[in-house]
Amino acid sequence: RLAYECLSQSFDSAKHSPTLVPTATKPDAVQTESLPYTQYLSMIKSQIACAKDIHNALLECSNKITGKVPSQGVL
């Protein structure tokens, strides 16, 4: 199961991030064009913040169109 999760995460990383995140523990196996994990986390946090901003903008627009008052629990 752990191997499956690691492989799945690797595929998702390759599909959704512009550069690879190293998955190997041996220094000689790390790819030169990969991001360090700390930079990867920073990139993911900024993507999450951007997604939240887009969500809030869409929610605000839909509320304006329908005339609804925004709820207090907006992300």
Short mmCIF file of N, CA and C in Angstrom, two decimals:
data_model
loop_
_atom_site.label_atom_id
_atom_site.label_comp_id
_atom_site.label_asym_id
_atom_site.label_seq_id
_atom_site.Cartn_x
_atom_site.Cartn_y
_atom_site.Cartn_z
N ARG A 1 0.83 -1.19 0.00
CA ARG A 1 0.00 0.00 0.00
C ARG A 1 0.87 1.26 0.00
N LEU A 2 1.95 1.26 0.78
CA LEU A 2 2.85 2.40 0.82
C LEU A 2 3.48 2.64 -0.55
N ALA A 3 3.89 1.56 -1.20
CA ALA A 3 4.48 1.69 -2.54
C ALA A 3 3.47 2.28 -3.52
N TYR A 4 2.22 1.83 -3.41
CA TYR A 4 1.17 2.35 -4.28
C TYR A 4 0.95 3.85 -4.03
N GLU A 5 0.91 4.26 -2.76
CA GLU A 5 0.73 5.68 -2.42
C GLU A 5 1.90 6.52 -2.93
N CYS A 6 3.12 6.02 -2.80
CA CYS A 6 4.30 6.75 -3.29
C CYS A 6 4.25 6.89 -4.81
N LEU A 7 3.87 5.84 -5.49
CA LEU A 7 3.77 5.87 -6.95
C LEU A 7 2.66 6.81 -7.39
N SER A 8 1.54 6.76 -6.71
CA SER A 8 0.43 7.64 -7.02
C SER A 8 0.81 9.10 -6.81
N GLN A 9 1.49 9.39 -5.72
CA GLN A 9 1.94 10.76 -5.45
C GLN A 9 2.94 11.21 -6.50
N SER A 10 3.81 10.33 -6.93
CA SER A 10 4.78 10.66 -7.95
C SER A 10 4.10 10.99 -9.28
N PHE A 11 3.09 10.19 -9.66
CA PHE A 11 2.35 10.46 -10.90
C PHE A 11 1.61 11.80 -10.81
N ASP A 12 0.96 12.05 -9.67
CA ASP A 12 0.24 13.32 -9.49
C ASP A 12 1.20 14.50 -9.52
N SER A 13 2.36 14.34 -8.91
CA SER A 13 3.36 15.40 -8.90
C SER A 13 3.83 15.70 -10.31
N ALA A 14 4.07 14.67 -11.09
CA ALA A 14 4.53 14.86 -12.47
C ALA A 14 3.45 15.52 -13.32
N LYS A 15 2.19 15.21 -13.03
CA LYS A 15 1.09 15.74 -13.83
C LYS A 15 0.76 17.18 -13.47
N HIS A 16 0.83 17.54 -12.17
CA HIS A 16 0.31 18.83 -11.72
C HIS A 16 1.35 19.87 -11.33
N SER A 17 2.60 19.52 -11.31
CA SER A 17 3.61 20.53 -10.95
C SER A 17 4.56 20.73 -12.12
N PRO A 18 5.07 21.94 -12.28
CA PRO A 18 5.92 22.22 -13.43
C PRO A 18 7.28 21.51 -13.39
N THR A 19 7.78 21.21 -12.21
CA THR A 19 9.03 20.47 -12.10
C THR A 19 8.82 19.31 -11.14
N LEU A 20 9.67 18.32 -11.25
CA LEU A 20 9.52 17.12 -10.44
C LEU A 20 9.98 17.32 -9.01
N VAL A 21 9.42 16.54 -8.11
CA VAL A 21 9.84 16.51 -6.72
C VAL A 21 10.60 15.21 -6.53
N PRO A 22 11.81 15.26 -5.99
CA PRO A 22 12.58 14.02 -5.85
C PRO A 22 11.90 13.05 -4.90
N THR A 23 11.85 11.80 -5.32
CA THR A 23 11.25 10.77 -4.47
C THR A 23 12.29 9.78 -3.96
N ALA A 24 13.48 9.82 -4.53
CA ALA A 24 14.54 8.88 -4.13
C ALA A 24 15.25 9.39 -2.87
N THR A 25 15.72 8.45 -2.06
CA THR A 25 16.43 8.84 -0.85
C THR A 25 17.94 8.85 -1.06
N LYS A 26 18.41 8.27 -2.15
CA LYS A 26 19.84 8.26 -2.42
C LYS A 26 20.23 9.54 -3.15
N PRO A 27 21.30 10.21 -2.71
CA PRO A 27 21.69 11.48 -3.34
C PRO A 27 22.00 11.35 -4.83
N ASP A 28 22.57 10.22 -5.26
CA ASP A 28 22.93 10.08 -6.67
C ASP A 28 21.72 9.84 -7.57
N ALA A 29 20.57 9.54 -6.98
CA ALA A 29 19.37 9.28 -7.77
C ALA A 29 18.49 10.51 -7.92
N VAL A 30 18.84 11.61 -7.24
CA VAL A 30 18.02 12.83 -7.30
C VAL A 30 18.24 13.50 -8.65
N GLN A 31 17.15 13.89 -9.27
CA GLN A 31 17.23 14.55 -10.57
C GLN A 31 17.65 15.99 -10.40
N THR A 32 18.42 16.50 -11.35
CA THR A 32 18.96 17.85 -11.24
C THR A 32 17.89 18.91 -11.45
N GLU A 33 16.83 18.62 -12.17
CA GLU A 33 15.79 19.60 -12.45
C GLU A 33 14.62 19.54 -11.47
N SER A 34 14.81 18.88 -10.35
CA SER A 34 13.72 18.72 -9.39
C SER A 34 13.76 19.82 -8.33
N LEU A 35 12.59 20.02 -7.69
CA LEU A 35 12.48 21.00 -6.62
C LEU A 35 12.79 20.35 -5.28
N PRO A 36 13.46 21.06 -4.39
CA PRO A 36 13.56 20.57 -3.02
C PRO A 36 12.16 20.54 -2.39
N TYR A 37 11.97 19.69 -1.43
CA TYR A 37 10.64 19.51 -0.85
C TYR A 37 10.11 20.81 -0.23
N THR A 38 10.98 21.61 0.38
CA THR A 38 10.52 22.86 0.98
C THR A 38 9.99 23.82 -0.08
N GLN A 39 10.64 23.88 -1.24
CA GLN A 39 10.14 24.72 -2.33
C GLN A 39 8.85 24.17 -2.89
N TYR A 40 8.75 22.84 -2.94
CA TYR A 40 7.52 22.19 -3.41
C TYR A 40 6.36 22.56 -2.49
N LEU A 41 6.58 22.50 -1.18
CA LEU A 41 5.52 22.87 -0.23
C LEU A 41 5.10 24.32 -0.41
N SER A 42 6.07 25.19 -0.61
CA SER A 42 5.77 26.60 -0.83
C SER A 42 4.93 26.79 -2.09
N MET A 43 5.27 26.07 -3.15
CA MET A 43 4.52 26.16 -4.39
C MET A 43 3.08 25.66 -4.20
N ILE A 44 2.94 24.56 -3.49
CA ILE A 44 1.60 23.99 -3.25
C ILE A 44 0.77 24.95 -2.40
N LYS A 45 1.38 25.55 -1.38
CA LYS A 45 0.65 26.51 -0.55
C LYS A 45 0.17 27.70 -1.36
N SER A 46 1.00 28.17 -2.28
CA SER A 46 0.58 29.29 -3.13
C SER A 46 -0.52 28.86 -4.09
N GLN A 47 -0.48 27.62 -4.58
CA GLN A 47 -1.55 27.12 -5.45
C GLN A 47 -2.86 27.00 -4.69
N ILE A 48 -2.79 26.57 -3.44
CA ILE A 48 -3.99 26.47 -2.61
C ILE A 48 -4.57 27.85 -2.34
N ALA A 49 -3.70 28.81 -2.04
CA ALA A 49 -4.17 30.18 -1.80
C ALA A 49 -4.83 30.74 -3.06
N CYS A 50 -4.25 30.47 -4.21
CA CYS A 50 -4.81 30.94 -5.48
C CYS A 50 -6.17 30.29 -5.72
N ALA A 51 -6.28 29.00 -5.46
CA ALA A 51 -7.56 28.30 -5.64
C ALA A 51 -8.63 28.87 -4.71
N LYS A 52 -8.25 29.21 -3.48
CA LYS A 52 -9.20 29.80 -2.54
C LYS A 52 -9.65 31.18 -3.02
N ASP A 53 -8.71 31.97 -3.55
CA ASP A 53 -9.06 33.28 -4.08
C ASP A 53 -10.03 33.16 -5.26
N ILE A 54 -9.77 32.22 -6.15
CA ILE A 54 -10.66 31.99 -7.28
C ILE A 54 -12.03 31.55 -6.79
N HIS A 55 -12.05 30.64 -5.82
CA HIS A 55 -13.32 30.15 -5.26
C HIS A 55 -14.12 31.31 -4.68
N ASN A 56 -13.45 32.15 -3.89
CA ASN A 56 -14.14 33.28 -3.27
C ASN A 56 -14.64 34.28 -4.30
N ALA A 57 -13.85 34.52 -5.36
CA ALA A 57 -14.28 35.44 -6.41
C ALA A 57 -15.50 34.90 -7.14
N LEU A 58 -15.49 33.61 -7.45
CA LEU A 58 -16.64 32.99 -8.11
C LEU A 58 -17.87 33.00 -7.21
N LEU A 59 -17.68 32.74 -5.94
CA LEU A 59 -18.79 32.76 -4.99
C LEU A 59 -19.38 34.16 -4.88
N GLU A 60 -18.51 35.16 -4.82
CA GLU A 60 -18.97 36.55 -4.74
C GLU A 60 -19.75 36.93 -6.01
N CYS A 61 -19.25 36.53 -7.16
CA CYS A 61 -19.96 36.82 -8.41
C CYS A 61 -21.31 36.13 -8.46
N SER A 62 -21.36 34.88 -8.05
CA SER A 62 -22.64 34.17 -8.08
C SER A 62 -23.63 34.78 -7.10
N ASN A 63 -23.13 35.25 -5.96
CA ASN A 63 -24.01 35.91 -4.99
C ASN A 63 -24.55 37.23 -5.54
N LYS A 64 -23.70 37.97 -6.26
CA LYS A 64 -24.16 39.23 -6.86
C LYS A 64 -25.21 38.97 -7.94
N ILE A 65 -25.00 37.92 -8.73
CA ILE A 65 -25.94 37.60 -9.81
C ILE A 65 -27.28 37.17 -9.24
N THR A 66 -27.26 36.35 -8.21
CA THR A 66 -28.51 35.84 -7.65
C THR A 66 -29.10 36.76 -6.59
N GLY A 67 -28.33 37.74 -6.14
CA GLY A 67 -28.82 38.67 -5.12
C GLY A 67 -28.78 38.11 -3.72
N LYS A 68 -28.04 37.04 -3.52
CA LYS A 68 -27.93 36.45 -2.20
C LYS A 68 -26.91 37.20 -1.35
N VAL A 69 -27.15 37.20 -0.04
CA VAL A 69 -26.21 37.80 0.90
C VAL A 69 -25.16 36.73 1.22
N PRO A 70 -23.85 37.07 1.15
CA PRO A 70 -22.81 36.07 1.43
C PRO A 70 -22.91 35.57 2.87
N SER A 71 -22.64 34.28 3.03
CA SER A 71 -22.67 33.70 4.37
C SER A 71 -21.38 34.05 5.11
N GLN A 72 -21.39 33.87 6.42
CA GLN A 72 -20.24 34.20 7.26
C GLN A 72 -19.11 33.20 7.12
N GLY A 73 -19.37 32.00 6.60
CA GLY A 73 -18.37 30.93 6.53
C GLY A 73 -17.60 30.90 5.22
N VAL A 74 -17.41 32.04 4.56
CA VAL A 74 -16.67 32.06 3.30
C VAL A 74 -15.22 31.77 3.57
N LEU A 75 -14.62 30.89 2.74
CA LEU A 75 -13.22 30.50 2.92
C LEU A 75 -12.28 31.61 2.66
#
